Amino acid sequence: MAGDDEKSSVFGDQAGSVELLWGGRERPSRGPKPALSLERITRTAIALADAGGLGAVSMQRVAGELDFTKMSLYRYVPGKSELVALMIDMAMGEPPAAPSPEAAGRPGDGGWWRVALREWAEALAAVYHRHPWLLGAAVGPRVMGPNELGWTERAVAALADTGLTGGEQLDAVVVVNGHIRAIAQVSASMGLDSARAKEPEQVMSAALNELLVGRTDRFPAVSAAVASTGADDTSRDQAWEFGLERILDGLEAYISRGRRG
Amino acid sequence: MAGDDEKSSVFGDQAGSVELLWGGRERPSRGPKPALSLERITRTAIALADAGGLGAVSMQRVAGELDFTKMSLYRYVPGKSELVALMIDMAMGEPPAAPSPEAAGRPGDGGWWRVALREWAEALAAVYHRHPWLLGAAVGPRVMGPNELGWTERAVAALADTGLTGGEQLDAVVVVNGHIRAIAQVSASMGLDSARAKEPEQVMSAALNELLVGRTDRFPAVSAAVASTGADDTSRDQAWEFGLERILDGLEAYISRGRRG
DNA sequence: CGAAATAGCGTCCATCGGATACAGTTTCTC
DNA sequence: GAGAAACTGTATCCGATGGACGCTATTTCG
């Protein structure tokens, strides 16, 4: 029968990733000592990805960077997808510590959970800013690593005492996470263009403007919106702040009204 | 000087995509008539991607599907990235028509913009459901195609009369779009696993459960949340509905309070 | 002291995106 | 009409990629 592993699992193709990410494989006793380590390989791959994107990560280059041959890496990693999974989890790193319970802020700020979730979101955005390739690496069917699950744990923990259902807590984390990724997506589109690292807002407007010139009749609403932003000063991270505030407002309203409706 | 094209542009590497997506290149008069067409090539590539993901799209396979050689495609498309750009825009398709102004719903539903934005979101989610590879294709620096900009136009138009700033309108669209993509991301992780297409919520819980077994002490909040959802019935698209409602609530509150705060 | 298990390497392969050069076809100009 | 010019499709070639396989050297256990 198919899938006759030790125990049946929902992780069909990704058993290797699960083992690498979660199983601390003990060193076998016999045989030569390994000269490399998963950690060193992964760290090198991350450095390559940070410098040149995910496309710059190949087995050859990683091995070359370590002064080893390509095939030697396969003694440590079953394949490239598993290496990418390790890269993702290592690049995520440890989630930030939860803020102290006294950091509840002024009444009307929404309580401790809102402060905690905002700090969490900012830290996660910083991770995406440090490793833009994470956006492209984390698509498709994946298995969560310990660090990634640790991030989720922190966010869910922030919402544990809000009265939200367990499912609602998870759903809320998905929303906030989605916003972080969406903004990081837009921001990442800019940095690679050139050295003139303008604000994301401005570059997006510039790109839109160039497309819209002579086509304002076809896209009147976007044209009007872009034209109006061109005038006043668009403060940094405006989209980030606006979206996060709207999401947190929506959550706060739902929480404070006792989850009805 | 660098970038000495006809006119300076913010689209450095993607001039080819811009021309293909936006410029209707007229057929040259001399020479044999092309046997293929951009439209046919793109449609074939989309079919391959729908069937086997973005990885199943190679020049060879697209050409083979059309009974042509690989290199003949390069008479129509400068490179693969441009083909992917065309695929994205064609797969997006035309945005849905805006709902009639009478569809404002009952007072308290938030007005016409909320209905329009919800319909827009549902249509966009359907697109991602039809073409899951869009999630992976639309990462990194990209140039918007006409259809994609058309979708944005519709969403911004829905918010045009809300009193929101132009920038706020664009930011709001980013938030909703981010949520759609986040949910599609989770949903896409499921379908490929096997034929047993459970609800996304359940599969996510199953995957989490398998990781959490024996580790509930390390991830107490997630464990508790998952355990509580395992009991009661998780209705379909719960995460989708929850997140969208929270976002729209947040927008509505901001709009109805006159954009203060 | 073998025997077993492991680590790194060399070789080979299919496939990928793409450059280049070339033969056949259509149309414009003289 | 007769080039010449422009264009289409193709054949060949290249470097790079992920990965399979087998070999040799090393370490440890019986």
Coordinates of C-alpha atoms (C1' of nucleotides) in Angstrom, one line a residue:
Chain A
M1 CA 0.0 0.0 0.0
A2 CA 1.1 3.5 -0.6
G3 CA 2.4 5.6 2.3
D4 CA 3.6 2.6 4.3
D5 CA 5.9 4.5 6.5
E6 CA 6.4 3.9 10.2
K7 CA 3.2 5.8 10.9
S8 CA 0.8 7.4 8.5
S9 CA 1.3 11.1 8.1
V10 CA -0.3 14.0 6.4
F11 CA 3.2 15.0 5.3
G12 CA 3.5 12.9 2.2
D13 CA 6.4 14.4 0.2
Q14 CA 7.8 16.3 3.1
A15 CA 8.8 13.6 5.5
G16 CA 12.4 14.5 4.9
S17 CA 11.8 18.1 5.8
V18 CA 9.9 17.1 8.9
E19 CA 12.7 14.9 10.1
L20 CA 15.3 17.5 9.4
L21 CA 13.4 20.4 11.0
W22 CA 12.0 18.6 14.0
G23 CA 14.0 15.4 14.5
G24 CA 17.3 15.9 16.1
R25 CA 19.1 13.1 14.3
E26 CA 21.8 11.7 16.5
R27 CA 25.2 11.1 15.0
P28 CA 25.9 7.6 14.0
S29 CA 28.8 6.0 15.9
R30 CA 30.7 4.4 13.1
G31 CA 32.3 6.1 10.2
P32 CA 34.3 9.3 9.8
K33 CA 33.2 12.4 11.6
P34 CA 31.4 14.8 9.4
A35 CA 33.4 17.8 8.4
L36 CA 30.3 19.9 7.8
S37 CA 27.2 20.5 9.7
L38 CA 23.6 21.2 8.8
E39 CA 23.8 24.5 10.6
R40 CA 26.9 25.6 8.7
I41 CA 25.4 24.6 5.4
T42 CA 22.1 26.3 6.1
R43 CA 23.8 29.5 7.3
T44 CA 25.9 29.7 4.2
A45 CA 22.9 29.2 2.0
I46 CA 21.1 32.0 3.8
A47 CA 24.0 34.3 3.3
L48 CA 23.8 33.6 -0.4
A49 CA 20.1 34.2 -0.5
D50 CA 20.4 37.4 1.4
A51 CA 23.0 38.6 -1.0
G52 CA 21.5 37.5 -4.3
G53 CA 18.0 36.2 -3.7
L54 CA 16.8 32.6 -3.8
G55 CA 18.0 32.2 -7.3
A56 CA 21.6 32.6 -6.2
V57 CA 21.3 29.5 -4.0
S58 CA 22.4 26.4 -5.8
M59 CA 24.0 23.3 -4.4
Q60 CA 27.2 24.1 -6.3
R61 CA 27.5 27.6 -5.0
V62 CA 26.7 26.6 -1.4
A63 CA 29.3 23.9 -1.6
G64 CA 31.8 26.1 -3.3
E65 CA 31.4 28.7 -0.6
L66 CA 32.3 26.0 1.9
D67 CA 35.2 24.6 -0.2
F68 CA 33.4 21.3 -0.7
T69 CA 31.9 19.5 -3.6
K70 CA 28.3 19.7 -4.5
M71 CA 27.6 16.1 -3.8
S72 CA 29.0 16.2 -0.3
L73 CA 26.0 18.3 0.7
Y74 CA 23.7 15.5 -0.1
R75 CA 25.2 13.6 2.9
Y76 CA 23.5 16.2 5.1
V77 CA 20.4 17.2 3.1
P78 CA 18.2 14.9 1.1
G79 CA 17.5 17.6 -1.6
K80 CA 17.3 21.3 -2.2
S81 CA 13.7 21.7 -1.1
E82 CA 14.7 20.4 2.3
L83 CA 17.6 22.8 2.4
V84 CA 15.2 25.6 1.7
A85 CA 13.0 24.5 4.5
L86 CA 15.9 24.7 6.8
M87 CA 16.8 28.1 5.5
I88 CA 13.3 29.3 6.2
D89 CA 13.2 28.2 9.7
M90 CA 16.7 29.4 10.6
A91 CA 16.1 32.8 8.9
M92 CA 12.9 33.2 10.9
G93 CA 14.8 32.8 14.1
E94 CA 13.4 33.0 17.5
P95 CA 10.2 35.0 18.0
P96 CA 10.5 38.1 20.2
A97 CA 9.7 37.9 23.8
A98 CA 6.2 38.9 24.7
P99 CA 6.0 42.4 26.2
S100 CA 5.5 42.7 29.9
P101 CA 1.9 42.6 31.2
E102 CA 2.3 46.2 32.4
A103 CA 2.7 47.3 28.9
A104 CA -1.0 47.4 28.4
G105 CA -0.9 51.0 27.4
R106 CA -3.5 53.6 28.1
P107 CA -7.1 52.4 28.3
G108 CA -8.5 52.7 24.9
D109 CA -5.5 51.3 23.2
G110 CA -7.1 48.0 23.2
G111 CA -5.3 46.2 26.0
W112 CA -2.2 44.1 26.2
W113 CA -3.0 41.8 23.3
R114 CA -2.9 44.7 20.9
V115 CA 0.5 45.9 22.1
A116 CA 1.8 42.4 22.0
L117 CA 0.4 41.7 18.5
R118 CA 1.8 44.9 17.2
E119 CA 5.3 44.2 18.5
W120 CA 5.0 40.8 17.1
A121 CA 4.0 42.1 13.7
E122 CA 6.9 44.6 13.7
A123 CA 9.4 42.0 14.5
L124 CA 8.1 39.7 11.8
A125 CA 8.2 42.5 9.3
A126 CA 11.8 43.1 10.3
V127 CA 12.5 39.5 9.5
Y128 CA 11.0 39.8 6.1
H129 CA 13.0 42.9 5.5
R130 CA 16.2 41.2 6.5
H131 CA 15.5 38.1 4.3
P132 CA 13.3 39.2 1.4
W133 CA 13.7 35.8 -0.3
L134 CA 11.5 34.4 2.5
L135 CA 8.5 35.7 0.6
G136 CA 9.3 33.6 -2.4
A137 CA 10.5 30.6 -0.5
A138 CA 7.4 30.2 1.7
V139 CA 4.9 29.6 -1.1
G140 CA 3.3 26.2 -1.8
P141 CA 2.9 23.2 0.4
R142 CA 5.3 23.6 3.3
V143 CA 5.8 22.1 6.6
M144 CA 6.2 24.4 9.6
G145 CA 9.5 24.4 11.4
P146 CA 10.1 24.9 15.1
N147 CA 10.9 28.6 14.8
E148 CA 8.0 29.3 12.5
L149 CA 5.7 27.5 14.9
G150 CA 7.3 29.4 17.7
W151 CA 6.3 32.7 16.0
T152 CA 2.7 31.4 15.7
E153 CA 2.8 30.4 19.3
R154 CA 3.7 33.9 20.4
A155 CA 1.0 35.4 18.3
V156 CA -1.7 33.0 19.5
A157 CA -0.5 33.4 23.1
A158 CA -1.1 37.2 22.7
L159 CA -4.7 36.5 21.9
A160 CA -5.2 33.7 24.4
D161 CA -7.0 35.8 27.0
T162 CA -9.2 37.8 24.7
G163 CA -12.2 35.5 24.8
L164 CA -11.6 34.5 21.2
T165 CA -12.2 30.9 20.2
G166 CA -9.1 28.9 19.5
G167 CA -10.1 28.9 15.8
E168 CA -10.6 32.6 15.9
Q169 CA -7.2 33.1 17.5
L170 CA -5.6 31.1 14.7
D171 CA -7.6 33.0 12.1
A172 CA -6.6 36.3 13.5
V173 CA -3.0 35.4 13.3
V174 CA -3.5 34.5 9.7
V175 CA -4.9 37.9 8.9
V176 CA -2.1 39.8 10.6
N177 CA 0.5 37.6 9.0
G178 CA -1.1 38.1 5.6
H179 CA -0.9 41.8 6.0
I180 CA 2.7 41.7 7.0
R181 CA 3.5 39.6 4.0
A182 CA 1.5 41.7 1.6
I183 CA 3.4 44.8 2.7
A184 CA 6.7 43.1 2.6
Q185 CA 5.9 42.0 -0.9
V186 CA 5.4 45.5 -2.0
S187 CA 8.5 46.7 -0.3
A188 CA 10.6 43.9 -1.7
S189 CA 9.6 45.0 -5.2
M190 CA 11.4 48.2 -4.7
G191 CA 14.8 47.5 -3.2
L192 CA 16.1 45.5 -6.1
D193 CA 15.4 48.2 -8.7
S194 CA 18.4 50.4 -8.0
A195 CA 20.3 52.2 -5.2
R196 CA 17.7 55.0 -5.0
A197 CA 15.8 53.4 -2.2
K198 CA 12.8 55.6 -2.1
E199 CA 9.8 55.0 0.1
P200 CA 7.7 52.1 -1.1
E201 CA 4.8 54.4 -1.4
Q202 CA 6.5 56.7 -3.8
V203 CA 8.0 54.0 -6.0
M204 CA 4.7 52.3 -6.2
S205 CA 3.2 55.6 -7.2
A206 CA 5.9 56.2 -9.7
A207 CA 5.4 52.8 -11.3
L208 CA 1.7 53.3 -11.4
N209 CA 2.0 56.7 -12.8
E210 CA 4.1 55.6 -15.7
L211 CA 1.6 52.9 -16.5
L212 CA -1.3 55.3 -16.1
V213 CA -0.1 58.1 -18.3
G214 CA -2.4 58.3 -21.3
R215 CA -4.7 55.7 -19.8
T216 CA -6.5 57.7 -17.1
D217 CA -9.7 57.2 -18.8
R218 CA -9.4 53.4 -18.6
F219 CA -8.5 53.5 -14.9
P220 CA -10.1 56.6 -13.5
A221 CA -10.3 55.6 -9.9
V222 CA -6.7 54.4 -9.6
S223 CA -5.6 57.5 -11.5
A224 CA -7.4 59.8 -9.1
A225 CA -6.1 58.0 -6.1
V226 CA -2.5 58.0 -7.3
A227 CA -2.8 61.7 -8.3
S228 CA -4.0 62.7 -4.9
T229 CA -1.2 60.8 -3.2
G230 CA 1.4 62.4 -5.4
A231 CA 0.6 65.8 -3.9
D232 CA 0.7 65.5 -0.1
D233 CA 3.5 63.9 1.7
T234 CA 3.1 60.2 2.1
S235 CA 4.7 59.3 5.4
R236 CA 6.8 56.2 5.6
D237 CA 5.2 52.9 6.1
Q238 CA 1.8 54.5 5.5
A239 CA 0.3 51.4 4.0
W240 CA 1.8 49.3 6.8
E241 CA 0.3 51.4 9.5
F242 CA -3.0 51.9 7.9
G243 CA -3.6 48.3 7.3
L244 CA -2.4 47.1 10.6
E245 CA -4.5 49.6 12.4
R246 CA -7.6 48.6 10.5
I247 CA -7.1 45.0 11.2
L248 CA -6.4 45.6 14.9
D249 CA -9.4 47.9 15.1
G250 CA -11.6 45.2 13.6
L251 CA -10.2 42.6 16.0
E252 CA -10.7 44.9 18.9
A253 CA -14.3 45.7 18.0
Y254 CA -15.0 42.0 17.7
I255 CA -13.4 41.2 21.0
S256 CA -14.9 44.0 23.0
R257 CA -18.4 43.3 21.7
G258 CA -18.0 39.8 23.0
R259 CA -17.5 37.9 19.8
R260 CA -21.1 38.5 18.7
G261 CA -21.4 38.8 15.0
Chain B
M1 CA 24.6 56.8 -19.4
A2 CA 22.8 53.8 -18.1
G3 CA 19.2 53.3 -19.1
D4 CA 19.4 55.2 -22.3
D5 CA 16.2 53.9 -23.8
E6 CA 13.8 56.0 -25.7
K7 CA 12.5 57.4 -22.4
S8 CA 13.8 56.8 -18.9
S9 CA 11.6 54.4 -17.0
V10 CA 11.3 52.9 -13.6
F11 CA 11.0 49.5 -15.2
G12 CA 14.6 48.7 -15.7
D13 CA 14.7 45.0 -16.3
Q14 CA 11.1 44.7 -17.2
A15 CA 10.8 46.8 -20.3
G16 CA 10.1 43.7 -22.3
S17 CA 7.2 42.8 -20.0
V18 CA 5.8 46.3 -20.2
E19 CA 5.8 46.2 -23.9
L20 CA 4.3 42.8 -24.2
L21 CA 1.6 43.5 -21.6
W22 CA 0.7 47.0 -22.6
G23 CA 1.9 47.6 -26.0
G24 CA -0.1 46.1 -28.8
R25 CA 2.7 45.4 -31.2
E26 CA 1.5 45.6 -34.7
R27 CA 2.4 42.8 -37.1
P28 CA 5.3 43.7 -39.4
S29 CA 4.4 43.7 -43.0
R30 CA 7.2 41.7 -44.5
G31 CA 8.1 38.2 -43.7
P32 CA 6.0 35.0 -43.3
K33 CA 2.9 35.1 -41.2
P34 CA 3.5 33.8 -37.7
A35 CA 2.0 30.4 -37.1
L36 CA 1.6 30.9 -33.4
S37 CA 0.3 33.7 -31.3
L38 CA 1.1 35.2 -28.0
E39 CA -2.4 34.4 -26.9
R40 CA -2.1 30.7 -27.8
I41 CA 1.3 30.3 -26.2
T42 CA 0.2 32.0 -23.0
R43 CA -3.0 29.9 -22.9
T44 CA -1.0 26.7 -23.3
A45 CA 1.4 27.7 -20.6
I46 CA -1.5 28.5 -18.2
A47 CA -3.0 25.1 -18.9
L48 CA 0.3 23.5 -18.0
A49 CA 0.6 25.5 -14.8
D50 CA -3.0 24.7 -13.8
A51 CA -2.2 21.1 -14.2
G52 CA 1.2 20.8 -12.7
G53 CA 2.1 24.0 -11.1
L54 CA 4.6 26.7 -12.2
G55 CA 7.4 24.1 -12.2
A56 CA 5.7 22.2 -15.0
V57 CA 6.0 25.2 -17.3
S58 CA 9.1 25.1 -19.3
M59 CA 9.8 26.4 -22.8
Q60 CA 10.3 22.9 -24.0
R61 CA 7.0 21.6 -22.7
V62 CA 5.0 24.6 -23.8
A63 CA 6.5 24.3 -27.3
G64 CA 6.0 20.5 -27.3
E65 CA 2.3 21.0 -26.4
L66 CA 2.0 23.2 -29.5
D67 CA 4.1 20.9 -31.7
F68 CA 6.8 23.5 -32.1
T69 CA 10.4 23.7 -31.1
K70 CA 11.4 25.4 -28.0
M71 CA 13.3 28.2 -29.8
S72 CA 10.3 29.2 -31.9
L73 CA 8.7 30.6 -28.8
Y74 CA 11.4 33.1 -28.5
R75 CA 10.1 34.7 -31.6
Y76 CA 7.1 35.7 -29.6
V77 CA 8.4 36.1 -26.1
P78 CA 11.8 37.6 -25.1
G79 CA 12.2 35.2 -22.2
K80 CA 10.5 33.1 -19.7
S81 CA 9.9 35.8 -17.2
E82 CA 8.0 37.8 -19.8
L83 CA 5.9 34.7 -20.5
V84 CA 5.1 34.3 -16.9
A85 CA 4.0 38.0 -16.8
L86 CA 1.7 37.3 -19.6
M87 CA 0.4 34.2 -17.9
I88 CA -0.4 36.1 -14.7
D89 CA -2.3 38.8 -16.5
M90 CA -4.3 36.4 -18.7
A91 CA -5.1 34.1 -15.7
M92 CA -6.3 37.1 -13.7
G93 CA -8.8 37.8 -16.4
E94 CA -11.2 40.6 -16.4
P95 CA -12.4 41.9 -13.0
P96 CA -16.0 41.4 -12.1
A97 CA -18.5 44.1 -12.8
A98 CA -19.3 46.3 -9.9
P99 CA -22.6 45.5 -8.2
S100 CA -25.5 47.8 -8.8
P101 CA -25.8 50.8 -6.6
E102 CA -29.1 49.5 -5.2
A103 CA -27.2 46.6 -3.7
A104 CA -26.3 48.7 -0.7
G105 CA -27.8 46.2 1.6
R106 CA -29.5 46.9 4.8
P107 CA -28.4 49.9 6.8
G108 CA -25.7 48.7 9.2
D109 CA -24.2 46.5 6.5
G110 CA -21.8 49.3 5.9
G111 CA -23.0 50.7 2.6
W112 CA -22.4 49.9 -1.0
W113 CA -18.6 49.9 -0.8
R114 CA -18.6 47.0 1.6
V115 CA -20.8 44.9 -0.7
A116 CA -18.7 45.8 -3.7
L117 CA -15.4 45.1 -1.9
R118 CA -16.7 41.8 -0.7
E119 CA -17.8 40.6 -4.1
W120 CA -14.5 41.8 -5.5
A121 CA -12.7 39.8 -2.8
E122 CA -14.7 36.7 -3.5
A123 CA -14.1 36.9 -7.2
L124 CA -10.3 37.3 -6.7
A125 CA -10.3 34.4 -4.3
A126 CA -11.9 32.3 -7.0
V127 CA -9.2 33.3 -9.4
Y128 CA -6.5 32.2 -7.0
H129 CA -8.4 29.0 -6.5
R130 CA -8.5 28.3 -10.2
H131 CA -4.8 29.2 -10.7
P132 CA -3.0 28.4 -7.5
W133 CA 0.4 28.9 -9.2
L134 CA -0.4 32.7 -9.2
L135 CA 0.6 32.8 -5.6
G136 CA 4.1 31.7 -6.5
A137 CA 4.3 33.6 -9.7
A138 CA 3.5 37.0 -8.3
V139 CA 6.4 37.3 -6.0
G140 CA 9.4 39.6 -6.5
P141 CA 9.6 42.7 -8.6
R142 CA 6.9 42.7 -11.2
V143 CA 5.1 45.0 -13.5
M144 CA 1.3 45.2 -13.4
G145 CA -0.6 44.0 -16.4
P146 CA -3.8 45.6 -17.8
N147 CA -6.0 43.0 -16.2
E148 CA -4.3 43.2 -12.9
L149 CA -4.5 46.9 -12.9
G150 CA -8.2 46.5 -13.9
W151 CA -8.7 44.5 -10.7
T152 CA -7.1 47.2 -8.7
E153 CA -9.2 49.8 -10.5
R154 CA -12.4 48.0 -9.5
A155 CA -11.4 47.8 -5.9
V156 CA -10.3 51.4 -5.7
A157 CA -13.5 52.5 -7.4
A158 CA -15.5 50.8 -4.8
L159 CA -13.8 53.0 -2.2
A160 CA -13.9 56.2 -4.2
D161 CA -16.9 57.7 -2.5
T162 CA -16.0 56.7 1.1
G163 CA -14.1 59.8 2.0
L164 CA -10.9 58.0 2.2
T165 CA -7.8 59.6 0.8
G166 CA -6.4 58.3 -2.4
G167 CA -3.5 56.8 -0.6
E168 CA -5.9 55.3 2.0
Q169 CA -7.9 53.8 -0.8
L170 CA -4.8 52.1 -2.2
D171 CA -3.7 51.0 1.2
A172 CA -7.1 49.5 1.9
V173 CA -6.9 47.5 -1.3
V174 CA -3.5 46.2 -0.3
V175 CA -4.9 45.0 3.0
V176 CA -7.8 43.1 1.5
N177 CA -5.6 41.7 -1.2
G178 CA -3.2 40.5 1.3
H179 CA -5.9 38.7 3.2
I180 CA -7.1 37.0 0.0
R181 CA -3.6 35.9 -0.8
A182 CA -2.9 34.7 2.7
I183 CA -6.0 32.5 2.7
A184 CA -5.3 31.2 -0.7
Q185 CA -1.8 30.3 0.4
V186 CA -3.2 28.2 3.2
S187 CA -5.8 26.6 0.9
A188 CA -3.2 25.9 -1.8
S189 CA -1.1 24.0 0.7
M190 CA -3.9 21.4 1.0
G191 CA -5.1 20.5 -2.4
L192 CA -1.9 19.0 -3.6
D193 CA -1.6 16.6 -0.7
S194 CA -4.0 14.0 -1.8
A195 CA -7.5 13.5 -3.2
R196 CA -9.1 13.7 0.3
A197 CA -9.8 17.4 0.0
K198 CA -10.9 18.3 3.4
E199 CA -11.6 21.7 4.6
P200 CA -8.6 23.9 4.9
E201 CA -9.3 24.4 8.5
Q202 CA -9.3 20.7 9.2
V203 CA -6.2 19.9 7.3
M204 CA -4.3 22.7 8.9
S205 CA -5.4 21.5 12.2
A206 CA -4.4 17.9 11.3
A207 CA -0.9 19.1 10.2
L208 CA -0.5 21.2 13.3
N209 CA -1.8 18.3 15.5
E210 CA 0.8 16.0 14.1
L211 CA 3.6 18.4 14.8
L212 CA 2.2 19.3 18.2
V213 CA 1.9 15.8 19.6
G214 CA 4.3 15.4 22.4
R215 CA 5.2 19.1 22.2
T216 CA 2.3 20.7 23.8
D217 CA 4.5 22.1 26.5
R218 CA 6.6 23.9 24.0
F219 CA 3.6 25.4 22.2
P220 CA 0.9 25.7 24.8
A221 CA -1.2 28.4 23.2
V222 CA -1.2 26.9 19.7
S223 CA -2.0 23.5 21.2
A224 CA -4.9 24.8 23.2
A225 CA -6.2 26.7 20.2
V226 CA -6.0 23.7 17.9
A227 CA -7.5 21.4 20.5
S228 CA -10.5 23.6 20.9
T229 CA -11.1 23.8 17.2
G230 CA -10.9 20.1 16.9
A231 CA -14.0 19.7 18.9
D232 CA -16.6 22.0 17.5
D233 CA -17.5 22.1 13.9
T234 CA -15.3 24.4 11.9
S235 CA -17.5 25.8 9.2
R236 CA -16.1 26.1 5.7
D237 CA -14.0 29.2 5.0
Q238 CA -14.0 30.2 8.6
A239 CA -10.7 31.8 8.4
W240 CA -11.6 33.6 5.2
E241 CA -14.8 35.0 6.6
F242 CA -13.4 35.9 9.9
G243 CA -10.5 37.8 8.5
L244 CA -12.4 39.6 5.8
E245 CA -15.1 40.6 8.3
R246 CA -12.5 42.0 10.7
I247 CA -10.8 44.0 7.9
L248 CA -14.1 45.4 6.6
D249 CA -15.1 46.2 10.1
G250 CA -11.9 48.1 10.7
L251 CA -12.4 50.0 7.4
E252 CA -16.0 50.7 8.2
A253 CA -15.2 52.1 11.6
Y254 CA -12.5 54.3 10.2
I255 CA -14.7 55.5 7.4
S256 CA -17.8 56.2 9.5
R257 CA -15.8 58.1 12.1
G258 CA -14.6 60.4 9.4
R259 CA -11.0 59.1 9.0
R260 CA -10.0 60.5 12.4
G261 CA -7.4 58.3 14.1
Chain C
dC1 C1' 42.4 -7.3 13.4
dG2 C1' 38.9 -7.6 10.1
dA3 C1' 34.0 -6.0 8.9
dA4 C1' 30.6 -2.7 8.8
dA5 C1' 29.1 1.8 8.4
dT6 C1' 29.9 6.4 7.1
dA7 C1' 32.0 10.7 4.6
dG8 C1' 33.5 13.0 0.7
dC9 C1' 34.3 12.9 -4.2
dG10 C1' 34.2 12.0 -9.4
dT11 C1' 31.4 11.0 -13.1
dC12 C1' 27.3 10.9 -15.5
dC13 C1' 22.6 12.3 -16.9
dA14 C1' 18.3 14.8 -18.1
dT15 C1' 16.6 19.3 -18.1
dC16 C1' 16.6 24.0 -18.0
dG17 C1' 16.9 29.0 -20.2
dG18 C1' 19.0 31.1 -23.8
dA19 C1' 22.6 32.7 -27.9
dT20 C1' 23.7 32.1 -32.5
dA21 C1' 23.5 31.0 -37.1
dC22 C1' 20.9 29.3 -40.9
dA23 C1' 17.2 28.0 -44.3
dG24 C1' 12.7 29.1 -46.0
dT25 C1' 9.0 32.6 -46.8
dT26 C1' 6.7 36.9 -47.6
dT27 C1' 6.5 41.7 -49.1
dC28 C1' 8.4 46.1 -50.6
dT29 C1' 11.1 48.7 -53.9
dC30 C1' 13.2 49.5 -58.2
Chain D
dG1 C1' 9.4 40.9 -62.6
dA2 C1' 13.9 40.8 -60.0
dG3 C1' 16.3 41.5 -56.3
dA4 C1' 16.7 42.9 -51.5
dA5 C1' 14.9 43.2 -47.0
dA6 C1' 12.6 41.5 -43.2
dC7 C1' 10.7 37.9 -40.9
dT8 C1' 9.6 32.9 -39.2
dG9 C1' 10.9 28.5 -37.6
dT10 C1' 14.6 25.4 -36.6
dA11 C1' 19.2 23.0 -35.4
dT12 C1' 23.0 23.3 -32.8
dC13 C1' 25.5 24.6 -29.0
dC14 C1' 26.4 26.3 -24.3
dG15 C1' 26.6 26.8 -19.2
dA16 C1' 24.2 25.8 -15.1
dT17 C1' 21.0 23.2 -12.4
dG18 C1' 19.3 19.1 -9.3
dG19 C1' 20.3 14.7 -8.6
dA20 C1' 21.7 9.2 -9.1
dC21 C1' 25.4 6.1 -8.7
dG22 C1' 29.6 4.1 -7.5
dC23 C1' 34.2 4.5 -5.5
dT24 C1' 37.7 5.4 -2.0
dA25 C1' 39.1 6.6 2.5
dT26 C1' 38.0 6.8 7.4
dT27 C1' 36.3 5.5 11.8
dT28 C1' 34.4 2.3 15.1
dC29 C1' 32.5 -2.0 16.8
dG30 C1' 32.7 -7.0 17.5

